[in-house]
Coordinates of C-alpha atoms and ligand atoms in Angstrom, one line a residue:
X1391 CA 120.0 103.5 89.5
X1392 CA 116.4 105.2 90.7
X1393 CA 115.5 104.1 94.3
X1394 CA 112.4 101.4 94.8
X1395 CA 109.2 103.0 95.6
X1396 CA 107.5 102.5 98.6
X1397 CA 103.9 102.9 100.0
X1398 CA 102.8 102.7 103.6
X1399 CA 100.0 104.1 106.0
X1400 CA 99.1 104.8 109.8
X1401 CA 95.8 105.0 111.1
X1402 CA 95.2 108.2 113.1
X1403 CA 94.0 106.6 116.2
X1404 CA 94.8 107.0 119.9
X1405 CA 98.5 107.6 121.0
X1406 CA 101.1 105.8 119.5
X1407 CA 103.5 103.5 122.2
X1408 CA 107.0 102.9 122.1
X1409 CA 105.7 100.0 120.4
X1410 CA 104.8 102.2 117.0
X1411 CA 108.0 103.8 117.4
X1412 CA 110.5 100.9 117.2
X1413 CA 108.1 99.1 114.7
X1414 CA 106.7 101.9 112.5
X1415 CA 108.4 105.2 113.3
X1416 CA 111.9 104.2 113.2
X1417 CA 111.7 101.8 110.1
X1418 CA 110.2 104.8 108.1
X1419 CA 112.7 107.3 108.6
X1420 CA 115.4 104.5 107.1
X1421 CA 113.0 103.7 104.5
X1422 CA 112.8 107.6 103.4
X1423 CA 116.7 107.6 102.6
X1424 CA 116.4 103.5 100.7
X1425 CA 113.6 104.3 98.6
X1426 CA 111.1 106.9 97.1
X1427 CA 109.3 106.7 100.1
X1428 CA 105.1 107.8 100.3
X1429 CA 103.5 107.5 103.6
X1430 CA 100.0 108.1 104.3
X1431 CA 97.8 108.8 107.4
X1432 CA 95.0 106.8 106.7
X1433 CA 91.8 108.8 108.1
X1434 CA 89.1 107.2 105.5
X1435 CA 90.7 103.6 107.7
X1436 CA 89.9 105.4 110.9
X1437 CA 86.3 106.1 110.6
X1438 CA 85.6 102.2 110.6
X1439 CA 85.8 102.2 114.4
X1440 CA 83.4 105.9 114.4
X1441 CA 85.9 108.4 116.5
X1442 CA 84.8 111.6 117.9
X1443 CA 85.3 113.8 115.5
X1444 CA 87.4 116.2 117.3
X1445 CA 89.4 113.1 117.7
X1446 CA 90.1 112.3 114.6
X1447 CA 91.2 115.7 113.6
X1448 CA 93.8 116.1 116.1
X1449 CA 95.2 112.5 115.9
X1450 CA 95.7 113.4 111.9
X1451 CA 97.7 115.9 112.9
X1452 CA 99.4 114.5 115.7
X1453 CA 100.4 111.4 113.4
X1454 CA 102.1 113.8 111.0
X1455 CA 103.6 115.9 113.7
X1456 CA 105.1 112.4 115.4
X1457 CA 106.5 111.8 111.8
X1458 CA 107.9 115.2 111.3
X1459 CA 109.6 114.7 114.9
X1460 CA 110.9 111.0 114.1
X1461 CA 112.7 112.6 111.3
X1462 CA 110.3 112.1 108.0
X1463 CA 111.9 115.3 105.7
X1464 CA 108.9 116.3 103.3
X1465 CA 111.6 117.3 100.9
X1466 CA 112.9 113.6 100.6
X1467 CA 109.5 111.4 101.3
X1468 CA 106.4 112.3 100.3
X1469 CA 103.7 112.5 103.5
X1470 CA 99.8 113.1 102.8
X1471 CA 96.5 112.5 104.3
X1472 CA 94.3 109.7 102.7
X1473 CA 91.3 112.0 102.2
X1474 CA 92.6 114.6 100.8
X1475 CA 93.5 112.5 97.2
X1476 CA 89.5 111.5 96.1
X1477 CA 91.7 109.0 93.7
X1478 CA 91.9 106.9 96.5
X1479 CA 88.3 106.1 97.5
X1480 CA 87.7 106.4 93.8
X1481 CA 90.0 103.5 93.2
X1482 CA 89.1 101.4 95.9
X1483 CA 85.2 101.3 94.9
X1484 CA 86.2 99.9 91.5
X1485 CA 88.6 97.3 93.1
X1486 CA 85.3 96.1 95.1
X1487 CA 84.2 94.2 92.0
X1488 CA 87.6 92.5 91.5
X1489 CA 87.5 91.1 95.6
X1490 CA 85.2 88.1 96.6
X1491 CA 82.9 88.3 99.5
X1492 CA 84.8 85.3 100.8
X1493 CA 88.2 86.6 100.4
X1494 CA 87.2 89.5 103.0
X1495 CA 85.2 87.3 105.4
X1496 CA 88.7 85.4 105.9
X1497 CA 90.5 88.6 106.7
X1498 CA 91.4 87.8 110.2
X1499 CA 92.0 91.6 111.2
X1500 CA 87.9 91.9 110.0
X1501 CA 87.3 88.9 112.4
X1502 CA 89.3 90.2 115.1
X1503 CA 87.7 93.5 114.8
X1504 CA 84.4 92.6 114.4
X1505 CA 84.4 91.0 118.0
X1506 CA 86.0 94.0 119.9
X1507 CA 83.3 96.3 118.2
X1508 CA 80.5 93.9 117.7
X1509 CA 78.2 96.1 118.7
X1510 CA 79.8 98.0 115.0
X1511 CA 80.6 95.5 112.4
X1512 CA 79.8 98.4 109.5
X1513 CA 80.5 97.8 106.0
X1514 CA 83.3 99.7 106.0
X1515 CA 85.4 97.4 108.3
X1516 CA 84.3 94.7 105.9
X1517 CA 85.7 96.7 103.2
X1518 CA 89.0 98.2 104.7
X1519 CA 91.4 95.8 103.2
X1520 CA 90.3 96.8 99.7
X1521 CA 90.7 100.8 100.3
X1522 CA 94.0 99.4 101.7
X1523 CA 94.8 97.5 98.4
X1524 CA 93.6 100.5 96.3
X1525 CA 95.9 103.1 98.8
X1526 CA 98.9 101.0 97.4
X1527 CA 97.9 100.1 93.8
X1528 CA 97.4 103.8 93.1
X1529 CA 100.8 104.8 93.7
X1530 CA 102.2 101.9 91.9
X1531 CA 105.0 100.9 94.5
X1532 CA 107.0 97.8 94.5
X1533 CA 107.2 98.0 98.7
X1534 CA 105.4 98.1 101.3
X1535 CA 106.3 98.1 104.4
X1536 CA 104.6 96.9 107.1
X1537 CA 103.5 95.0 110.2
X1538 CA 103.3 91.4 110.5
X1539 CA 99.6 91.8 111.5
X1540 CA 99.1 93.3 107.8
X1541 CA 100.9 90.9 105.7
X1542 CA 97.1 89.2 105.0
X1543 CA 96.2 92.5 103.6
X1544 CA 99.0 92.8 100.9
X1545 CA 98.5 89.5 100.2
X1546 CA 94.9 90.0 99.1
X1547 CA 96.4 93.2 97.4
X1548 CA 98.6 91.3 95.2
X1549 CA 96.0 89.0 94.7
X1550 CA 93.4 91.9 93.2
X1551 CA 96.0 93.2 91.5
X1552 CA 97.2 89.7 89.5
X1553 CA 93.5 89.5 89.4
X1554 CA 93.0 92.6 87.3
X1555 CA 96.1 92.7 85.3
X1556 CA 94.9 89.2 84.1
X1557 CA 91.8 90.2 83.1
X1558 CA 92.9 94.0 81.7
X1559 CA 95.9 93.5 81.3
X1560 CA 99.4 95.1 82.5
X1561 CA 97.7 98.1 85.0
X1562 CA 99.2 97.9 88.7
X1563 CA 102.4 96.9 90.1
X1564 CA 102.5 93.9 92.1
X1565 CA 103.6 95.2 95.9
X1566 CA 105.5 93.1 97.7
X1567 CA 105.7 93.3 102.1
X1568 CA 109.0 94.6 103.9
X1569 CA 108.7 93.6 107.5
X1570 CA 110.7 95.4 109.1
X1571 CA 113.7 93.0 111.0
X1572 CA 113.8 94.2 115.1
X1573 CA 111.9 95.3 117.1
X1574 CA 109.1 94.8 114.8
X1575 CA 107.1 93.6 117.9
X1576 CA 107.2 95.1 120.9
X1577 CA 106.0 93.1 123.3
X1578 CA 103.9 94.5 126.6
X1579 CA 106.1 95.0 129.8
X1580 CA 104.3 93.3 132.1
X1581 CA 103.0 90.4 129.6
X1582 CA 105.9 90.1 127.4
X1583 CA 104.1 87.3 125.3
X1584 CA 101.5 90.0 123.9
X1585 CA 102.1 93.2 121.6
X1586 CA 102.4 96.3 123.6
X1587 CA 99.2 98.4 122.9
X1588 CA 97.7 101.0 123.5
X1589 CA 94.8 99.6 124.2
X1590 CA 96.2 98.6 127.5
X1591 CA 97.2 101.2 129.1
X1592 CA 99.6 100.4 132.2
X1593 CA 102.8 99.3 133.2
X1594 CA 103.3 97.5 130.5
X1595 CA 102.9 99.9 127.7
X1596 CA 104.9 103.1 126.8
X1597 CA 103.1 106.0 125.5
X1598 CA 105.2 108.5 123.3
X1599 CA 103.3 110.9 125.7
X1600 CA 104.4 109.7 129.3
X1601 CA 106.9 111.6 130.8
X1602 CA 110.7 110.5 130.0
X1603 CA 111.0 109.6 133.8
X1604 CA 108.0 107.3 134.1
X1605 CA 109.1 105.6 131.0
X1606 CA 112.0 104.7 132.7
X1607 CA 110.9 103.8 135.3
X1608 CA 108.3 101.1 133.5
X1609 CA 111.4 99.6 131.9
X1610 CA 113.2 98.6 134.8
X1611 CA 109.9 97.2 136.3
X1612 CA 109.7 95.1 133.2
X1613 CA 109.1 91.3 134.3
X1614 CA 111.7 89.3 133.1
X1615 CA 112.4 85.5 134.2
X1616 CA 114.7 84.1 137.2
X1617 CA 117.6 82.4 134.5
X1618 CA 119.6 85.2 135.5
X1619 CA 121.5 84.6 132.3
X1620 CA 121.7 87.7 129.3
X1621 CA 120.7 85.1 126.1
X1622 CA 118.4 86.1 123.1
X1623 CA 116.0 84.0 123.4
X1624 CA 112.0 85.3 122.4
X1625 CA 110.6 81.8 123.7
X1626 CA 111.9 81.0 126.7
X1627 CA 113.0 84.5 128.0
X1628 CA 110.0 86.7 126.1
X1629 CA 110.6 89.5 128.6
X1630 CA 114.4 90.0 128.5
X1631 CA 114.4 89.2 124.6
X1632 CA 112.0 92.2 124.2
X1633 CA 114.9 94.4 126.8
X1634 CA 117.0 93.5 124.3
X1635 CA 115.3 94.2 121.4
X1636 CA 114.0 97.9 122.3
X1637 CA 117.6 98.9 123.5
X1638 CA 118.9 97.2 120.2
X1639 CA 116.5 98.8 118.0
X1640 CA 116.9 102.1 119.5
X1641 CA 120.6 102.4 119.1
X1642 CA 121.0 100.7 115.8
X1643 CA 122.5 97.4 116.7
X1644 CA 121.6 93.9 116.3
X1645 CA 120.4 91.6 119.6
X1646 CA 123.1 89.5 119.0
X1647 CA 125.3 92.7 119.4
X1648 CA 123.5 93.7 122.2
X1649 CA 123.7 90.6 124.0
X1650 CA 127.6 90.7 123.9
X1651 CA 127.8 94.2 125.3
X1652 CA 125.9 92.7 128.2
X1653 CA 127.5 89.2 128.9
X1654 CA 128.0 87.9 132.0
X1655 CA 126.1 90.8 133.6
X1656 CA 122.9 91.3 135.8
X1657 CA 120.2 91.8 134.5
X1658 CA 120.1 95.7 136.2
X1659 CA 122.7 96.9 133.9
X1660 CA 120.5 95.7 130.4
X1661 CA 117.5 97.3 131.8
X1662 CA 119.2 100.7 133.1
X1663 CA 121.1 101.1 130.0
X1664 CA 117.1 100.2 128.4
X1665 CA 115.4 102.8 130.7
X1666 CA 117.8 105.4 129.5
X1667 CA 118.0 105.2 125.8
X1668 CA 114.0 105.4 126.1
X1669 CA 113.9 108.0 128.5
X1670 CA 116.7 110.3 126.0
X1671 CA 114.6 109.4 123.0
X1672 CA 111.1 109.9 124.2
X1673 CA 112.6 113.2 125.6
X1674 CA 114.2 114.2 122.3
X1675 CA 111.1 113.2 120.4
X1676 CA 108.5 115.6 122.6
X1677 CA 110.7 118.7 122.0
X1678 CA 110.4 118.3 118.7
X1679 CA 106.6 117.3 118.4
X1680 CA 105.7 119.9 120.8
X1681 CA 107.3 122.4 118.3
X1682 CA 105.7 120.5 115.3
X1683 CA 102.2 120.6 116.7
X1684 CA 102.1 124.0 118.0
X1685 CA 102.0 125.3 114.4
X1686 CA 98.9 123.5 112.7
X1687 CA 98.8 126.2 110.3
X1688 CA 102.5 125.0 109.0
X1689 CA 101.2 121.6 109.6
X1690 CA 98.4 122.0 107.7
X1691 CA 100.2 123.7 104.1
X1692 CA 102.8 120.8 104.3
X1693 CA 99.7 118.2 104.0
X1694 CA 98.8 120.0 100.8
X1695 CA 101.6 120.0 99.2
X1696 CA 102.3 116.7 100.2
X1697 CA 99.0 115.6 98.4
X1698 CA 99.7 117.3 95.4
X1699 CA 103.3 115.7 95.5
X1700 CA 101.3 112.5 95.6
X1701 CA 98.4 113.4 92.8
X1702 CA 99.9 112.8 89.9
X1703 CA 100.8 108.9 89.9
X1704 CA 97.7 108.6 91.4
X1705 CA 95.6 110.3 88.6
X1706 CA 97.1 108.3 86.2
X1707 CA 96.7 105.5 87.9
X1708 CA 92.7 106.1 87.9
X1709 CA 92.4 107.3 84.8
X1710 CA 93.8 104.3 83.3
X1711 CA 92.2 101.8 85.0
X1712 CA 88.7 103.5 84.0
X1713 CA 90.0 103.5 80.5
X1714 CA 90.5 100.0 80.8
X1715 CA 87.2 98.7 82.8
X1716 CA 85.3 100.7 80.2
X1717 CA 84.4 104.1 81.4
X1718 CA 83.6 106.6 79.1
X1719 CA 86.1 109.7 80.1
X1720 CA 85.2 112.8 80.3
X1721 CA 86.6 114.2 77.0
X1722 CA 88.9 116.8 78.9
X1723 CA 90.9 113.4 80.2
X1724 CA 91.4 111.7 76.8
Ligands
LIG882 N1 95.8 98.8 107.6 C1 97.0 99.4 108.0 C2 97.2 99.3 109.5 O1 96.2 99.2 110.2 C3 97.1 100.9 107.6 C4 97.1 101.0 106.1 C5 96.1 101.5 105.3 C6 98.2 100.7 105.2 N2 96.5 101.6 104.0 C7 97.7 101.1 103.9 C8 99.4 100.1 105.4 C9 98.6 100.9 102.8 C10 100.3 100.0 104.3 C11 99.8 100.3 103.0 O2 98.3 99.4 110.0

């Protein structure tokens, strides 16, 4: 039997956290090996906030160099850069007349947005989730997996989808969202009831960047609570629950395993044993990036084939939902 097919993407903005690896990174690589895996670094999504330039260009590489380190084997996924397949923006502009005005304005990622850059509410942040549902419908996937903060968005994919398979007929396969299971949050170190991001830099977030010491060192100041007793318990113990979730997540094990490893001892031991799996891993990880991002050239030809890898679905895709909406084709693509 043929693997599922899968569909995901990462904005190339700012450093990823410990928080991306355990929730994005690490659920990827298993997803490579489950399905016929396509991930793709979403730079078209990026320019919605304006980066510097120079920015962007070496976070769109640094994204695909921090997948190449997690483990991602172009041979066995496919890995491309949004901008590089036109299919995509192509796709998405015919999608905008199959989306509602109001089924945008109640995206609560747009509202969100729009008051942490309301000097910057653009068009294209209005429009993001629809580039989004057109990223997935072009590659015809049955999975995508996800974040629980984008589960809106495939929703409204599905919905466009249904939408235009009623109206056309049979066209795109309707995704359905994988969240991944632990350590799909993160929580911050210091505030253990928020995400970690990384748009709070601190004690309280890990940056795949900081040095494997000062990592460390930020787990075992991690505020936990004064029960002084090792339970998995997200509401009432927030902080030790997330202990227990990175140091479960990062060596394959459940929390309830975790938990019974650490029964009936201090607290210490959970967060030493913590502050060393990150510390190994974050050490591991920069090795192999460093040696990744050294080589843009190398970086650079495995993008390309990666988008031609991708092309093909994708151009059918188009092509047939032109055919269908009406388009006269240019005869070449009969
Ligand atoms: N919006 C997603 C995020 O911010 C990124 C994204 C763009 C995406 N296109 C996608 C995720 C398609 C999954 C599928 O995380």
């Amino acid at each position: 039997m043929s693997k599922p097919t899968s569909f995901s993407g990462v904005q190339p903005s700012g450093q990823p956290t410990l928080g991306n690896l355990i929730g994005v990174f690490q659920p990827f690589v298993a997803f490579q090996d489950s399905h016929q895996a396509t991930f793709c670094i979403v730079d078209h999504h990026a320019i919605t906030s304006r980066p510097n330039p120079e920015d962007l260009r070496t976070n769109t590489l640094g994204i695909f160099a921090y997948y190449l380190a997690m483990g991602l084997d172009p041979a066995k996924c496919t890995i491309f850069a949004q901008s590089h397949l036109p299919q995509h923006t192509e796709l998405a502009w015919i999608l905008n007349s199959f989306t509602q005005m109001g089924e945008l304005e109640r995206m609560t990622q747009y509202k969100d947005k729009s008051q942490r850059q309301s000097d910057n509410i653009n068009v294209g942040l209005f429009d993001y989730p629809v580039l989004m549902a057109a990223d997935i419908l072009l590659h015809q996937v049955q999975h995508v997996p996800v974040g629980d903060d984008q589960l809106q968005h495939v929703e409204l994919t599905r919905d466009i989808a249904t939408r235009f398979n009623n109206l056309y007929g049979p066209t795109f396969t309707i995704p359905k969202a994988i969240i991944p299971q632990v350590g799909a949050r993160v929580m911050d170190l210091q505030e253990p009831n928020r995400k970690m991001s990384k748009s709070r830099p601190g004690p309280g977030t890990i940056l795949l960047t900081d040095a494997p010491a000062s990592a460390a060192k930020k787990i075992t100041r991690a505020v936990t609570d004064s029960l002084a007793t090792i339970a998995y318990n997200p509401q009432e113990q927030p902080g030790l629950a997330n202990l227990i979730d990175i140091f479960a997540s990062l060596n394959n094990q459940t929390p309830q395993q975790v938990v019974q490893q650490f029964q009936g001892q201090q607290y210490g031991a959970l967060k030493t044993a913590t502050a060393e799996a990150v510390a190994s891993k974050l050490e591991k990880l920069q090795t192999a990036y460093n040696s990744y991002i050294n080589d843009k050239a190398e970086l650079q030809n495995l993008l390309q084939k990666g988008a031609e890898k991708a092309s093909a679905t994708a151009e059918k895709t188009l092509q047939a939902t032109k055919q269908k909406v009406g388009y006269v084709l240019p005869s070449s693509q009969k």
